[in-house]
Amino acid sequence: MRLLVTGGCGFIGSNFIRMVLRDRPDAVVCNMDNLSYAGNLANLAHVERDYPGRYFFERADIADADQARGVMRRHRIEALVNFAAESHVDRSIEDASPFVRSNVLGVVVLLRAALEAKLGRFVQVSTDEVYGSLPLEAQYAAFTEDSPLTPNSPYSASKASADLFCRAFFKTHGLPLVITRCSNNYGPCQFPEKLIPFMFFRATRDEPLPVYGDGLNVRDWIHVEDHCRGVLMALEKGRAGAVYNFGGGAQRSNLYVVREILKFCGKDESLIRPVKDRPGHDRRYAVDYSLAAAELGFSPGFGFEEGLRRTLAWYRENPDWVDGATSGSYLGDMRKRYGE
Ligand code: NAD
Ligand code: DAU
């Protein structure tokens, strides 16, 4: 299989590429990424050396039709998995425009190019956030693939829009595509604006940990390797036109997660700082992945506490990666945001 992975220099895409190269010896992977602030070449250090002739990198923008077509043609692409996106909710609140460009226009450009190139499979990596928010009370059932799309942030609105375009390209043009909707990922190589690495790096430096609102918002955590296995199953076995939810079966409040991080670091809870809530902050996510279990054989392998411990240990053991990811303009942005 000659596979195009878009957004492969990001957190999940880079873990996915490593998995495919390791577990599918016949696969050739082209990674197309425009190296936005979240794209990090260090996430794929050594893959060209470790998998000679099986990995190629193209710096290109999914919203640029000529670039997208050119990459598909040059690499004789047969299937595509799209991870490329602006992915951070807080940034979408500050400025929605890049989200429209990459997450909506970019996906439509890829769909059009995939049709022209007659790809055999297109996987759109979406998110559980398109379903909106659940109340905290457990009697409200988890999201299924039939739950209505009620996005609350500009980020989730852009992802829901892309999902609707994917549906339309399947119905109208018969493009053989699958949509996946996963809950919150954690694991190695996550950009440090997201809750777990963000709190870990701050705790290690004895910096205050800004917890939004009352800290009781709940996320359904899944290890990135479990998500990537699910995406690979959807690529290889998914029914054309289907949507598959993936979740970790691990609903935890933000305060719980932050306390676990502090325990791992041997730091005191006095570092926790309640701050103003995120506008439009979704209260709870919980994902019903029984369709993916029945049709694809998916189930998450990691327990949350063990997965978290291994993830934090990975960050501790990879100081060069951490220095690269937490220096430069990113750190400047964060210092400004918290008035430091
Ligand atoms: P990330 O921000 O770490 O990585 C995104 C990557 O896409 C970066 O390498 C960036 O350079 C690239 N990119 C952005 N715009 C691009 C463009 N126009 N052209 C080419 N490349 C571009 O994101 P992530 O956390 O790895 O998420 C990957 C995908 O998975 C996203 O689509 C996101 O919506 C989805 N998702 C994420 C999570 C999560 O918990 N992180 C959960 C469910 C779904
Ligand atoms: O559910 C899947 C989604 O998970 C993905 O689609 C998104 O790309 C990904 O960013 C993630 O979205 P969240 O908004 O849930 O993730 P984030 O890490 O930004 O925040 C997780 C929770 O922690 C959320 O309730 C907000 C809270 N939070 C976050 C930060 C960065 C804080 O309390 N303080 C913080 O400083």
Short mmCIF file of C-alpha atoms and ligand atoms in Angstrom, two decimals:
data_model
loop_
_atom_site.label_atom_id
_atom_site.label_comp_id
_atom_site.label_asym_id
_atom_site.label_seq_id
_atom_site.Cartn_x
_atom_site.Cartn_y
_atom_site.Cartn_z
CA MET A 1 0.00 0.00 0.00
CA ARG A 2 1.26 3.47 -0.94
CA LEU A 3 -0.17 5.62 1.83
CA LEU A 4 -0.37 9.40 2.16
CA VAL A 5 -0.48 10.56 5.78
CA THR A 6 -1.28 14.26 6.11
CA GLY A 7 -0.30 16.05 9.34
CA GLY A 8 2.25 13.32 10.08
CA CYS A 9 4.61 15.66 11.97
CA GLY A 10 2.02 16.24 14.69
CA PHE A 11 1.34 14.22 17.80
CA ILE A 12 -1.03 11.50 16.56
CA GLY A 13 0.12 11.44 12.93
CA SER A 14 3.74 10.78 13.91
CA ASN A 15 2.74 7.94 16.25
CA PHE A 16 0.60 6.52 13.42
CA ILE A 17 3.43 6.64 10.88
CA ARG A 18 5.78 4.81 13.25
CA MET A 19 3.13 2.14 13.83
CA VAL A 20 2.47 1.61 10.10
CA LEU A 21 6.17 1.40 9.21
CA ARG A 22 6.75 -1.07 12.07
CA ASP A 23 3.66 -3.26 11.66
CA ARG A 24 3.04 -3.18 7.88
CA PRO A 25 6.32 -4.09 6.18
CA ASP A 26 4.77 -3.71 2.70
CA ALA A 27 3.58 -0.13 3.28
CA VAL A 28 5.28 2.93 1.77
CA VAL A 29 4.37 6.15 3.59
CA CYS A 30 4.48 9.72 2.33
CA ASN A 31 4.05 12.30 5.08
CA MET A 32 2.66 15.65 3.88
CA ASP A 33 2.79 18.38 6.52
CA ASN A 34 3.15 22.15 6.26
CA LEU A 35 5.11 22.28 9.57
CA SER A 36 2.76 24.61 11.38
CA TYR A 37 3.69 25.58 14.97
CA ALA A 38 2.56 22.05 16.04
CA GLY A 39 4.50 20.17 13.36
CA ASN A 40 7.79 18.83 14.69
CA LEU A 41 10.29 16.95 12.53
CA ALA A 42 11.85 15.56 15.72
CA ASN A 43 8.70 13.44 16.18
CA LEU A 44 9.91 11.30 13.29
CA ALA A 45 13.66 11.46 13.91
CA HIS A 46 15.50 8.51 12.29
CA VAL A 47 12.52 7.00 10.42
CA GLU A 48 14.15 7.65 7.02
CA ARG A 49 17.26 5.82 8.26
CA ASP A 50 15.33 3.02 10.00
CA TYR A 51 12.99 2.34 7.05
CA PRO A 52 15.05 3.07 3.91
CA GLY A 53 12.94 3.62 0.78
CA ARG A 54 9.67 3.35 2.71
CA TYR A 55 9.25 6.87 4.14
CA PHE A 56 9.12 10.23 2.33
CA PHE A 57 8.46 13.72 3.66
CA GLU A 58 6.80 16.52 1.64
CA ARG A 59 6.44 19.96 3.18
CA ALA A 60 3.10 21.02 1.70
CA ASP A 61 -0.25 22.54 2.64
CA ILE A 62 -3.43 20.45 2.38
CA ALA A 63 -5.38 23.61 1.50
CA ASP A 64 -3.26 24.12 -1.64
CA ALA A 65 -4.83 22.07 -4.44
CA ASP A 66 -1.74 22.07 -6.69
CA GLN A 67 0.47 20.87 -3.86
CA ALA A 68 -1.98 18.16 -2.80
CA ARG A 69 -2.43 16.88 -6.37
CA GLY A 70 1.32 17.00 -7.00
CA VAL A 71 2.15 14.93 -3.91
CA MET A 72 -0.48 12.29 -4.76
CA ARG A 73 0.81 12.03 -8.34
CA ARG A 74 4.55 11.97 -7.52
CA HIS A 75 4.15 9.25 -4.89
CA ARG A 76 1.47 7.23 -6.76
CA ILE A 77 -0.74 7.36 -3.67
CA GLU A 78 -3.41 4.66 -3.23
CA ALA A 79 -4.91 5.60 0.15
CA LEU A 80 -4.93 8.61 2.47
CA VAL A 81 -5.28 9.21 6.21
CA ASN A 82 -5.87 12.85 7.11
CA PHE A 83 -4.57 13.98 10.50
CA ALA A 84 -3.68 17.52 9.35
CA ALA A 85 -5.60 20.12 11.31
CA GLU A 86 -5.45 23.03 13.66
CA SER A 87 -6.18 21.04 16.81
CA HIS A 88 -6.25 23.33 19.86
CA VAL A 89 -9.58 24.65 21.20
CA ASP A 90 -8.06 27.68 23.01
CA ARG A 91 -6.42 28.90 19.79
CA SER A 92 -9.72 28.54 17.92
CA ILE A 93 -11.35 30.84 20.48
CA GLU A 94 -8.69 33.49 19.81
CA ASP A 95 -8.86 33.20 15.98
CA ALA A 96 -11.07 30.80 14.03
CA SER A 97 -9.67 31.64 10.56
CA PRO A 98 -6.77 29.14 10.43
CA PHE A 99 -9.27 26.47 11.54
CA VAL A 100 -11.52 27.20 8.58
CA ARG A 101 -8.56 27.12 6.20
CA SER A 102 -6.92 23.87 7.34
CA ASN A 103 -9.83 21.95 8.83
CA VAL A 104 -12.57 22.79 6.31
CA LEU A 105 -11.02 24.09 3.07
CA GLY A 106 -8.04 21.72 3.46
CA VAL A 107 -10.32 18.71 3.76
CA VAL A 108 -12.40 19.71 0.73
CA VAL A 109 -9.19 20.14 -1.30
CA LEU A 110 -8.03 16.66 -0.22
CA LEU A 111 -11.41 15.09 -1.03
CA ARG A 112 -11.36 16.62 -4.54
CA ALA A 113 -7.75 15.53 -5.15
CA ALA A 114 -8.51 12.03 -3.82
CA LEU A 115 -11.41 11.68 -6.28
CA GLU A 116 -9.22 12.78 -9.20
CA ALA A 117 -6.45 10.39 -8.15
CA LYS A 118 -9.04 7.58 -7.75
CA LEU A 119 -7.82 6.66 -4.27
CA GLY A 120 -9.10 3.33 -2.93
CA ARG A 121 -9.55 4.63 0.62
CA PHE A 122 -9.76 7.98 2.46
CA VAL A 123 -9.81 8.14 6.26
CA GLN A 124 -10.82 11.44 7.87
CA VAL A 125 -9.58 11.61 11.46
CA SER A 126 -12.26 13.54 13.31
CA THR A 127 -13.07 14.02 16.98
CA ASP A 128 -15.71 13.27 19.61
CA GLU A 129 -15.97 17.06 20.13
CA VAL A 130 -18.29 17.26 17.10
CA TYR A 131 -21.02 15.76 19.37
CA GLY A 132 -20.80 18.67 21.82
CA SER A 133 -21.06 18.23 25.56
CA LEU A 134 -22.65 15.76 28.02
CA PRO A 135 -23.81 16.69 31.53
CA LEU A 136 -21.68 15.25 34.32
CA GLU A 137 -24.39 12.87 35.56
CA ALA A 138 -23.71 9.28 34.52
CA GLN A 139 -27.29 8.63 33.38
CA TYR A 140 -26.62 10.66 30.21
CA ALA A 141 -25.49 8.06 27.70
CA ALA A 142 -22.13 8.25 25.94
CA PHE A 143 -21.91 9.58 22.36
CA THR A 144 -22.75 7.09 19.63
CA GLU A 145 -22.21 7.60 15.90
CA ASP A 146 -25.91 8.57 15.72
CA SER A 147 -25.64 11.35 18.31
CA PRO A 148 -26.44 14.75 16.76
CA LEU A 149 -23.55 17.00 15.71
CA THR A 150 -23.71 19.95 18.13
CA PRO A 151 -20.20 21.45 18.22
CA ASN A 152 -19.57 24.24 20.74
CA SER A 153 -16.13 25.63 19.90
CA PRO A 154 -14.85 27.07 16.62
CA TYR A 155 -12.44 24.09 16.53
CA SER A 156 -15.18 21.47 16.84
CA ALA A 157 -17.40 23.42 14.41
CA SER A 158 -14.62 23.23 11.82
CA LYS A 159 -14.19 19.47 12.38
CA ALA A 160 -17.97 18.89 12.16
CA SER A 161 -18.05 20.88 8.89
CA ALA A 162 -15.32 18.66 7.48
CA ASP A 163 -17.28 15.56 8.51
CA LEU A 164 -20.31 16.85 6.60
CA PHE A 165 -18.22 17.43 3.47
CA CYS A 166 -16.84 13.89 3.79
CA ARG A 167 -20.36 12.51 4.04
CA ALA A 168 -21.37 14.51 0.95
CA PHE A 169 -18.36 13.26 -1.07
CA PHE A 170 -19.32 9.68 -0.18
CA LYS A 171 -23.01 10.15 -1.03
CA THR A 172 -22.53 12.32 -4.13
CA HIS A 173 -19.28 11.05 -5.63
CA GLY A 174 -18.95 7.58 -4.08
CA LEU A 175 -15.48 8.37 -2.65
CA PRO A 176 -14.67 5.33 -0.47
CA LEU A 177 -14.14 7.09 2.81
CA VAL A 178 -14.41 6.42 6.52
CA ILE A 179 -14.68 8.96 9.34
CA THR A 180 -13.21 8.23 12.79
CA ARG A 181 -14.17 10.19 15.92
CA CYS A 182 -11.89 9.72 18.89
CA SER A 183 -11.75 11.09 22.43
CA ASN A 184 -8.80 12.85 24.16
CA ASN A 185 -5.42 11.30 23.35
CA TYR A 186 -2.30 11.26 25.51
CA GLY A 187 1.13 9.73 24.91
CA PRO A 188 4.63 10.54 23.61
CA CYS A 189 5.23 13.59 21.37
CA GLN A 190 2.10 15.56 22.30
CA PHE A 191 2.52 19.29 21.75
CA PRO A 192 2.81 20.94 25.19
CA GLU A 193 -0.24 23.19 24.87
CA LYS A 194 -2.50 20.19 25.65
CA LEU A 195 -3.49 19.42 29.25
CA ILE A 196 -1.21 16.51 30.17
CA PRO A 197 2.19 17.64 28.80
CA PHE A 198 1.35 21.26 29.65
CA MET A 199 0.73 20.48 33.34
CA PHE A 200 3.66 18.06 33.53
CA PHE A 201 6.23 20.53 32.18
CA ARG A 202 4.94 23.32 34.40
CA ALA A 203 4.93 21.08 37.48
CA THR A 204 8.53 20.02 36.84
CA ARG A 205 9.50 23.73 36.86
CA ASP A 206 7.38 24.53 39.96
CA GLU A 207 5.18 26.82 37.84
CA PRO A 208 1.49 27.28 38.77
CA LEU A 209 -0.97 24.93 37.06
CA PRO A 210 -3.95 26.89 35.62
CA VAL A 211 -7.06 24.69 35.95
CA TYR A 212 -10.07 26.11 34.11
CA GLY A 213 -13.25 26.73 36.15
CA ASP A 214 -14.01 24.20 38.87
CA GLY A 215 -11.74 21.54 37.32
CA LEU A 216 -14.58 19.01 37.24
CA ASN A 217 -14.86 18.81 33.44
CA VAL A 218 -14.44 15.23 32.33
CA ARG A 219 -12.53 13.85 29.35
CA ASP A 220 -12.50 10.25 28.09
CA TRP A 221 -8.76 9.56 27.86
CA ILE A 222 -7.23 7.15 25.33
CA HIS A 223 -3.57 6.29 24.77
CA VAL A 224 -2.39 7.47 21.34
CA GLU A 225 -1.30 3.92 20.38
CA ASP A 226 -4.85 2.66 20.94
CA HIS A 227 -6.21 5.47 18.76
CA CYS A 228 -3.65 4.73 16.03
CA ARG A 229 -4.56 1.02 16.05
CA GLY A 230 -8.18 2.04 15.58
CA VAL A 231 -7.34 4.30 12.64
CA LEU A 232 -5.32 1.50 11.01
CA MET A 233 -8.29 -0.86 11.43
CA ALA A 234 -10.60 1.73 9.88
CA LEU A 235 -8.18 2.11 6.95
CA GLU A 236 -7.92 -1.62 6.34
CA LYS A 237 -11.33 -2.95 7.34
CA GLY A 238 -13.72 0.01 7.65
CA ARG A 239 -16.97 -0.01 5.72
CA ALA A 240 -17.09 2.75 3.06
CA GLY A 241 -19.34 5.57 4.28
CA ALA A 242 -19.11 4.47 7.93
CA VAL A 243 -18.32 6.57 11.00
CA TYR A 244 -16.47 4.86 13.88
CA ASN A 245 -16.09 6.21 17.40
CA PHE A 246 -12.96 5.37 19.41
CA GLY A 247 -12.64 5.96 23.15
CA GLY A 248 -10.47 4.85 26.02
CA GLY A 249 -13.19 3.92 28.49
CA ALA A 250 -11.41 6.17 31.01
CA GLN A 251 -13.49 9.18 32.06
CA ARG A 252 -11.49 11.35 34.45
CA SER A 253 -11.95 14.91 35.71
CA ASN A 254 -9.26 17.48 34.94
CA LEU A 255 -8.51 17.91 38.65
CA TYR A 256 -7.97 14.15 39.00
CA VAL A 257 -5.55 14.14 36.05
CA VAL A 258 -3.62 17.14 37.39
CA ARG A 259 -3.34 15.53 40.85
CA GLU A 260 -2.01 12.31 39.27
CA ILE A 261 0.64 14.37 37.44
CA LEU A 262 1.62 16.13 40.65
CA LYS A 263 1.94 12.78 42.43
CA PHE A 264 4.19 11.46 39.66
CA CYS A 265 6.39 14.56 39.96
CA GLY A 266 6.44 14.41 43.76
CA LYS A 267 5.02 17.96 43.88
CA ASP A 268 2.54 19.64 46.17
CA GLU A 269 -1.10 20.41 45.28
CA SER A 270 -0.48 24.06 46.23
CA LEU A 271 0.75 24.49 42.62
CA ILE A 272 -2.88 24.17 41.40
CA ARG A 273 -4.42 27.56 40.42
CA PRO A 274 -8.12 27.76 39.53
CA VAL A 275 -8.44 30.28 36.68
CA LYS A 276 -11.30 31.74 34.60
CA ASP A 277 -13.18 29.05 32.70
CA ARG A 278 -12.67 28.42 28.97
CA PRO A 279 -15.60 30.06 27.10
CA GLY A 280 -18.03 27.42 25.81
CA HIS A 281 -16.16 24.79 27.82
CA ASP A 282 -17.62 21.31 27.15
CA ARG A 283 -18.49 19.66 30.47
CA ARG A 284 -18.01 16.00 29.69
CA TYR A 285 -17.06 13.71 26.82
CA ALA A 286 -17.78 9.97 26.88
CA VAL A 287 -17.56 7.74 23.85
CA ASP A 288 -19.46 4.56 23.04
CA TYR A 289 -17.13 2.58 20.76
CA SER A 290 -19.27 -0.55 20.47
CA LEU A 291 -19.66 -0.18 16.67
CA ALA A 292 -15.86 -0.16 16.23
CA ALA A 293 -15.63 -3.13 18.60
CA ALA A 294 -18.23 -5.12 16.61
CA GLU A 295 -17.10 -4.24 13.06
CA LEU A 296 -13.35 -3.69 13.46
CA GLY A 297 -12.46 -5.66 16.59
CA PHE A 298 -11.33 -2.45 18.36
CA SER A 299 -10.80 -2.19 22.10
CA PRO A 300 -8.40 0.07 24.03
CA GLY A 301 -5.45 -1.81 25.51
CA PHE A 302 -4.04 0.77 27.96
CA GLY A 303 -5.43 1.44 31.42
CA PHE A 304 -5.32 5.20 32.05
CA GLU A 305 -3.17 5.32 35.20
CA GLU A 306 -0.52 2.96 33.77
CA GLY A 307 -0.62 4.72 30.37
CA LEU A 308 -0.21 8.10 32.06
CA ARG A 309 2.73 6.89 34.15
CA ARG A 310 4.48 5.51 31.04
CA THR A 311 3.79 8.73 29.13
CA LEU A 312 5.23 10.98 31.83
CA ALA A 313 8.23 8.64 32.12
CA TRP A 314 8.75 9.03 28.34
CA TYR A 315 8.83 12.82 28.67
CA ARG A 316 11.28 12.51 31.56
CA GLU A 317 13.54 10.20 29.53
CA ASN A 318 13.54 12.40 26.41
CA PRO A 319 14.86 15.80 27.55
CA ASP A 320 16.05 16.76 24.05
CA TRP A 321 12.56 16.35 22.61
CA VAL A 322 11.12 18.30 25.55
CA ASP A 323 13.65 21.14 25.17
CA GLY A 324 12.85 21.43 21.45
CA ALA A 325 9.09 21.40 22.02
CA THR A 326 9.00 23.77 24.97
CA SER A 327 11.39 26.47 23.86
CA GLY A 328 11.21 29.31 21.33
CA SER A 329 8.04 31.07 20.31
CA TYR A 330 5.75 28.59 22.04
CA LEU A 331 7.16 29.34 25.47
CA GLY A 332 6.95 33.07 24.74
CA ASP A 333 3.24 32.71 23.87
CA MET A 334 2.51 30.84 27.09
CA ARG A 335 4.39 33.31 29.27
CA LYS A 336 2.35 36.16 27.70
CA ARG A 337 -0.92 34.27 28.20
CA TYR A 338 -0.30 33.81 31.92
CA GLY A 339 1.27 37.23 32.44
CA GLU A 340 4.66 35.81 33.49
P1 NAD B 1 -1.33 18.33 16.22
O1 NAD B 1 -1.72 19.76 16.33
O2 NAD B 1 -0.32 17.77 17.15
O3 NAD B 1 -0.78 18.05 14.73
C1 NAD B 1 -1.39 18.57 13.59
C2 NAD B 1 -0.41 18.43 12.43
O4 NAD B 1 -1.06 18.89 11.23
C3 NAD B 1 0.86 19.27 12.60
O5 NAD B 1 2.00 18.52 12.24
C4 NAD B 1 0.66 20.43 11.61
O6 NAD B 1 1.87 20.94 11.10
C5 NAD B 1 -0.18 19.75 10.53
N1 NAD B 1 -1.00 20.70 9.76
C6 NAD B 1 -1.86 21.64 10.25
N2 NAD B 1 -2.42 22.32 9.23
C7 NAD B 1 -1.91 21.80 8.08
C8 NAD B 1 -2.10 22.08 6.70
N3 NAD B 1 -2.91 23.07 6.30
N4 NAD B 1 -1.42 21.34 5.79
C9 NAD B 1 -0.58 20.36 6.18
N5 NAD B 1 -0.36 20.05 7.47
C10 NAD B 1 -1.01 20.77 8.41
O7 NAD B 1 -2.70 17.52 16.26
P2 NAD B 1 -3.00 16.06 16.85
O8 NAD B 1 -3.35 16.18 18.28
O9 NAD B 1 -1.94 15.13 16.41
O10 NAD B 1 -4.37 15.74 16.07
C11 NAD B 1 -4.33 15.13 14.78
C12 NAD B 1 -5.74 14.98 14.27
O11 NAD B 1 -6.51 14.18 15.18
C13 NAD B 1 -6.50 16.30 14.15
O12 NAD B 1 -7.28 16.24 12.97
C14 NAD B 1 -7.40 16.34 15.37
O13 NAD B 1 -8.58 17.06 15.10
C15 NAD B 1 -7.68 14.86 15.57
N6 NAD B 1 -7.96 14.43 16.96
C16 NAD B 1 -7.11 14.79 17.97
C17 NAD B 1 -7.34 14.31 19.27
C18 NAD B 1 -6.42 14.67 20.41
O14 NAD B 1 -6.75 14.35 21.56
N7 NAD B 1 -5.27 15.28 20.18
C19 NAD B 1 -8.46 13.50 19.52
C20 NAD B 1 -9.32 13.18 18.45
C21 NAD B 1 -9.04 13.65 17.18
O1 DAU B 2 -11.85 15.16 22.60
C1 DAU B 2 -10.88 15.18 21.59
C2 DAU B 2 -10.18 16.54 21.58
O2 DAU B 2 -9.33 16.57 22.73
C3 DAU B 2 -9.39 16.79 20.31
O3 DAU B 2 -10.27 16.84 19.22
C4 DAU B 2 -8.59 18.09 20.41
O4 DAU B 2 -7.76 18.25 19.27
C5 DAU B 2 -7.71 18.03 21.66
O5 DAU B 2 -7.03 19.25 21.81
C6 DAU B 2 -8.55 17.74 22.91
O6 DAU B 2 -9.42 18.87 23.22
P1 DAU B 2 -9.60 19.41 24.72
O7 DAU B 2 -10.05 20.81 24.65
O8 DAU B 2 -10.39 18.45 25.53
O9 DAU B 2 -8.07 19.28 25.21
P2 DAU B 2 -7.13 20.25 26.09
O10 DAU B 2 -5.88 19.48 26.37
O11 DAU B 2 -7.01 21.61 25.54
O12 DAU B 2 -7.96 20.35 27.48
C7 DAU B 2 -8.35 19.21 28.20
C8 DAU B 2 -9.17 19.69 29.39
O13 DAU B 2 -8.31 20.40 30.29
C9 DAU B 2 -10.26 20.66 29.03
O14 DAU B 2 -11.39 20.43 29.86
C10 DAU B 2 -9.68 22.04 29.34
C11 DAU B 2 -8.75 21.74 30.51
N1 DAU B 2 -7.55 22.61 30.60
C12 DAU B 2 -6.71 22.67 29.55
C13 DAU B 2 -5.58 23.47 29.59
C14 DAU B 2 -4.63 23.55 28.41
C15 DAU B 2 -7.29 23.32 31.77
O15 DAU B 2 -8.05 23.23 32.76
N2 DAU B 2 -6.18 24.10 31.83
C16 DAU B 2 -5.32 24.23 30.78
O16 DAU B 2 -4.32 24.99 30.89
#
